[in-house]
CSV table of C-alpha atoms in Angstrom, one decimal:
chain,number,residue,atom,x,y,z
A,30,PHE,CA,6.1,-40.5,-1.3
A,31,LEU,CA,2.5,-41.0,-2.5
A,32,ALA,CA,1.0,-39.7,0.8
A,33,CYS,CA,3.5,-36.8,1.3
A,34,VAL,CA,4.0,-35.5,-2.2
A,35,VAL,CA,1.6,-36.8,-4.9
A,36,LEU,CA,-1.7,-36.6,-3.0
A,37,PRO,CA,-1.2,-33.1,-1.5
A,38,SER,CA,0.1,-31.8,-4.9
A,39,THR,CA,-2.9,-33.3,-6.7
A,40,GLY,CA,-5.3,-31.9,-4.1
A,41,VAL,CA,-3.9,-28.4,-4.3
A,42,GLY,CA,-3.9,-28.6,-8.1
A,43,VAL,CA,-7.5,-29.7,-8.3
A,44,TYR,CA,-8.6,-27.0,-5.8
A,45,LEU,CA,-6.7,-24.2,-7.7
A,46,TRP,CA,-8.0,-25.4,-11.1
A,47,THR,CA,-11.7,-26.0,-10.2
A,48,VAL,CA,-12.6,-24.0,-7.1
A,49,ALA,CA,-10.2,-21.0,-6.6
A,50,ALA,CA,-11.4,-17.7,-8.1
A,51,ASP,CA,-9.3,-16.0,-10.7
A,52,GLN,CA,-7.2,-13.1,-9.5
A,53,TYR,CA,-6.2,-10.1,-11.4
A,54,ALA,CA,-3.3,-7.8,-10.7
A,55,SER,CA,-2.8,-4.1,-11.2
A,56,ARG,CA,0.6,-2.6,-10.8
A,57,THR,CA,1.7,0.9,-10.0
A,58,GLY,CA,5.1,2.4,-9.2
A,59,PHE,CA,6.2,5.8,-7.9
A,60,SER,CA,9.2,7.5,-6.4
A,61,VAL,CA,9.2,10.5,-4.1
A,62,ARG,CA,11.4,13.3,-5.3
A,63,ARG,CA,12.5,16.3,-3.2
A,64,GLU,CA,13.7,19.5,-4.7
A,65,GLU,CA,17.2,20.1,-3.5
A,66,SER,CA,18.0,23.8,-3.2
A,67,ASN,CA,20.0,26.0,-1.0
A,68,SER,CA,17.8,28.2,1.0
A,69,ALA,CA,18.4,31.4,3.0
A,70,VAL,CA,18.2,29.2,6.1
A,71,ASP,CA,21.2,27.2,4.9
A,72,LEU,CA,23.2,30.5,4.6
A,73,LEU,CA,22.3,31.4,8.2
A,74,GLY,CA,24.2,28.6,9.7
A,75,GLY,CA,22.4,25.4,8.7
A,76,LEU,CA,19.3,25.7,10.8
A,77,THR,CA,17.8,22.9,8.7
A,78,SER,CA,19.8,20.4,10.6
A,79,LEU,CA,17.7,21.2,13.7
A,80,SER,CA,14.8,19.2,12.2
A,81,GLY,CA,16.6,15.9,13.0
A,82,SER,CA,14.7,14.0,10.3
A,83,SER,CA,16.3,10.6,9.8
A,84,SER,CA,13.7,9.0,7.6
A,85,SER,CA,13.2,9.9,4.0
A,86,ASP,CA,9.7,10.6,2.6
A,87,THR,CA,9.9,7.3,0.7
A,88,ASP,CA,10.6,5.3,3.9
A,89,ILE,CA,7.7,6.9,5.5
A,90,LEU,CA,5.5,6.2,2.5
A,91,TYR,CA,6.6,2.6,2.5
A,92,GLU,CA,5.5,2.2,6.1
A,93,TYR,CA,2.3,4.1,5.4
A,94,ILE,CA,1.2,1.7,2.6
A,95,GLN,CA,1.4,-1.1,5.1
A,96,SER,CA,-0.5,0.8,7.9
A,97,GLN,CA,-3.9,0.1,9.4
A,98,ARG,CA,-4.8,3.8,8.9
A,99,LEU,CA,-4.4,3.6,5.1
A,100,VAL,CA,-6.3,0.3,5.0
A,101,ALA,CA,-9.2,1.8,7.0
A,102,ASP,CA,-9.3,5.0,4.9
A,103,ILE,CA,-9.4,3.0,1.6
A,104,ASP,CA,-12.0,0.6,3.0
A,105,ALA,CA,-14.2,3.6,4.0
A,106,GLN,CA,-13.8,5.1,0.5
A,107,ILE,CA,-14.3,2.0,-1.8
A,108,GLY,CA,-15.3,-0.9,0.5
A,109,LEU,CA,-12.4,-3.3,0.5
A,110,ARG,CA,-14.2,-5.9,2.4
A,111,GLU,CA,-17.0,-6.1,-0.2
A,112,ILE,CA,-14.5,-6.1,-3.1
A,113,TRP,CA,-12.4,-9.0,-1.6
A,114,ALA,CA,-15.5,-11.0,-0.4
A,115,LYS,CA,-16.8,-11.4,-4.0
A,116,PRO,CA,-16.0,-15.1,-4.7
A,117,ASP,CA,-18.8,-16.9,-2.8
A,118,TYR,CA,-17.3,-20.3,-3.5
A,119,ASP,CA,-13.6,-19.8,-2.6
A,120,PRO,CA,-13.2,-20.3,1.1
A,121,VAL,CA,-9.4,-19.9,1.0
A,122,PHE,CA,-9.0,-16.6,-0.9
A,123,GLU,CA,-12.1,-14.7,0.1
A,124,ILE,CA,-12.5,-12.5,3.2
A,125,ASP,CA,-15.5,-12.2,5.5
A,126,PRO,CA,-17.4,-8.9,4.7
A,127,ARG,CA,-17.7,-8.4,8.5
A,128,ALA,CA,-14.0,-9.0,9.2
A,129,SER,CA,-12.3,-6.8,11.8
A,130,ILE,CA,-9.8,-4.1,10.7
A,131,GLU,CA,-7.0,-6.3,12.0
A,132,THR,CA,-8.1,-9.2,9.8
A,133,LEU,CA,-8.5,-6.8,6.9
A,134,LEU,CA,-5.0,-5.5,7.4
A,135,ALA,CA,-3.6,-9.0,7.4
A,136,TYR,CA,-5.5,-9.7,4.2
A,137,TRP,CA,-4.3,-6.4,2.7
A,138,LEU,CA,-0.7,-7.5,3.3
A,139,ASP,CA,-1.4,-10.7,1.4
A,140,MET,CA,-3.2,-9.0,-1.5
A,141,VAL,CA,-1.0,-5.9,-1.9
A,142,ARG,CA,2.6,-6.6,-2.6
A,143,ILE,CA,5.1,-3.8,-2.0
A,144,SER,CA,8.6,-3.7,-3.4
A,145,TYR,CA,10.9,-0.9,-2.3
A,146,SER,CA,14.4,-0.1,-3.4
A,147,SER,CA,16.1,2.3,-1.0
A,148,SER,CA,18.9,2.9,-3.4
A,149,THR,CA,16.6,4.2,-6.2
A,150,GLY,CA,13.8,5.4,-4.0
A,151,LEU,CA,11.3,3.5,-6.2
A,152,ILE,CA,8.2,1.9,-4.7
A,153,GLU,CA,6.3,-0.6,-6.8
A,154,VAL,CA,2.9,-1.9,-5.7
A,155,GLU,CA,1.0,-4.9,-7.1
A,156,VAL,CA,-2.7,-5.1,-6.0
A,157,ARG,CA,-4.7,-8.3,-6.6
A,158,ALA,CA,-8.4,-8.6,-6.7
A,159,PHE,CA,-11.1,-10.8,-8.3
A,160,THR,CA,-11.9,-8.5,-11.2
A,161,PRO,CA,-9.6,-6.3,-13.3
A,162,GLY,CA,-11.7,-3.2,-12.5
A,163,ASP,CA,-11.4,-3.8,-8.7
A,164,ALA,CA,-7.7,-4.3,-8.9
A,165,THR,CA,-7.3,-1.0,-10.8
A,166,LEU,CA,-9.7,0.8,-8.4
A,167,ILE,CA,-7.7,-0.3,-5.4
A,168,ALA,CA,-4.4,0.6,-7.0
A,169,GLN,CA,-5.6,4.0,-8.1
A,170,THR,CA,-7.0,4.8,-4.6
A,171,LEU,CA,-3.8,3.6,-3.0
A,172,PHE,CA,-1.8,5.9,-5.3
A,173,ASP,CA,-4.1,8.9,-4.6
A,174,GLU,CA,-3.9,8.4,-0.8
A,175,SER,CA,-0.1,8.0,-1.0
A,176,ALA,CA,0.2,11.2,-3.1
A,177,GLU,CA,-2.0,13.1,-0.6
A,178,MET,CA,0.1,11.9,2.3
A,179,ILE,CA,3.4,12.9,0.6
A,180,ASN,CA,1.9,16.3,-0.2
A,181,GLN,CA,1.0,16.8,3.4
A,182,LEU,CA,4.6,15.9,4.5
A,183,SER,CA,5.9,18.4,1.9
A,184,ASP,CA,3.5,21.1,3.2
A,185,ILE,CA,4.7,20.5,6.8
A,186,ALA,CA,8.3,20.6,5.8
A,187,ARG,CA,7.7,23.9,3.8
A,188,GLU,CA,5.9,25.5,6.7
A,189,ASP,CA,8.7,24.4,9.1
A,190,ALA,CA,11.3,26.0,6.8
A,191,ILE,CA,9.4,29.2,6.6
A,192,ARG,CA,8.9,29.3,10.4
A,193,TYR,CA,12.6,28.7,10.9
A,194,ALA,CA,13.5,31.4,8.4
A,195,ARG,CA,11.2,33.9,10.1
A,196,GLU,CA,12.6,33.1,13.6
């Protein structure tokens, strides 16, 4: 009992209390809404069913937040590696500033928690960093990139609807 429970628990407690860097969290939440309207295309025989879209924009956004592309884009904008490499004395929770994109993605999945309710369409994101400002910066950049991606999807859908109506 002493070797299997007490000593490991004491060791982890001492490490977390004395060595581990403090982490701060910033939370953001959003839902993707789509305007539901009957268009002229619907009156012409339901041509909108030709698109074959089986994923909602929220499902796509949920996957995008976990993607290597998003991580690379945010890293290029604000320097995620440098932000998460700040605690020089915490070998467990810091990341190497020269880490590969794959390592950065794995670290992203540890530091960015995503909660998605498909019934409500709500995505909640918690971003952790070693300073409050960095956590807020990452969360805001993530929100901005997500909004841009959803706007691009909406633009594509609108252009498709216009093209179908013209045809």
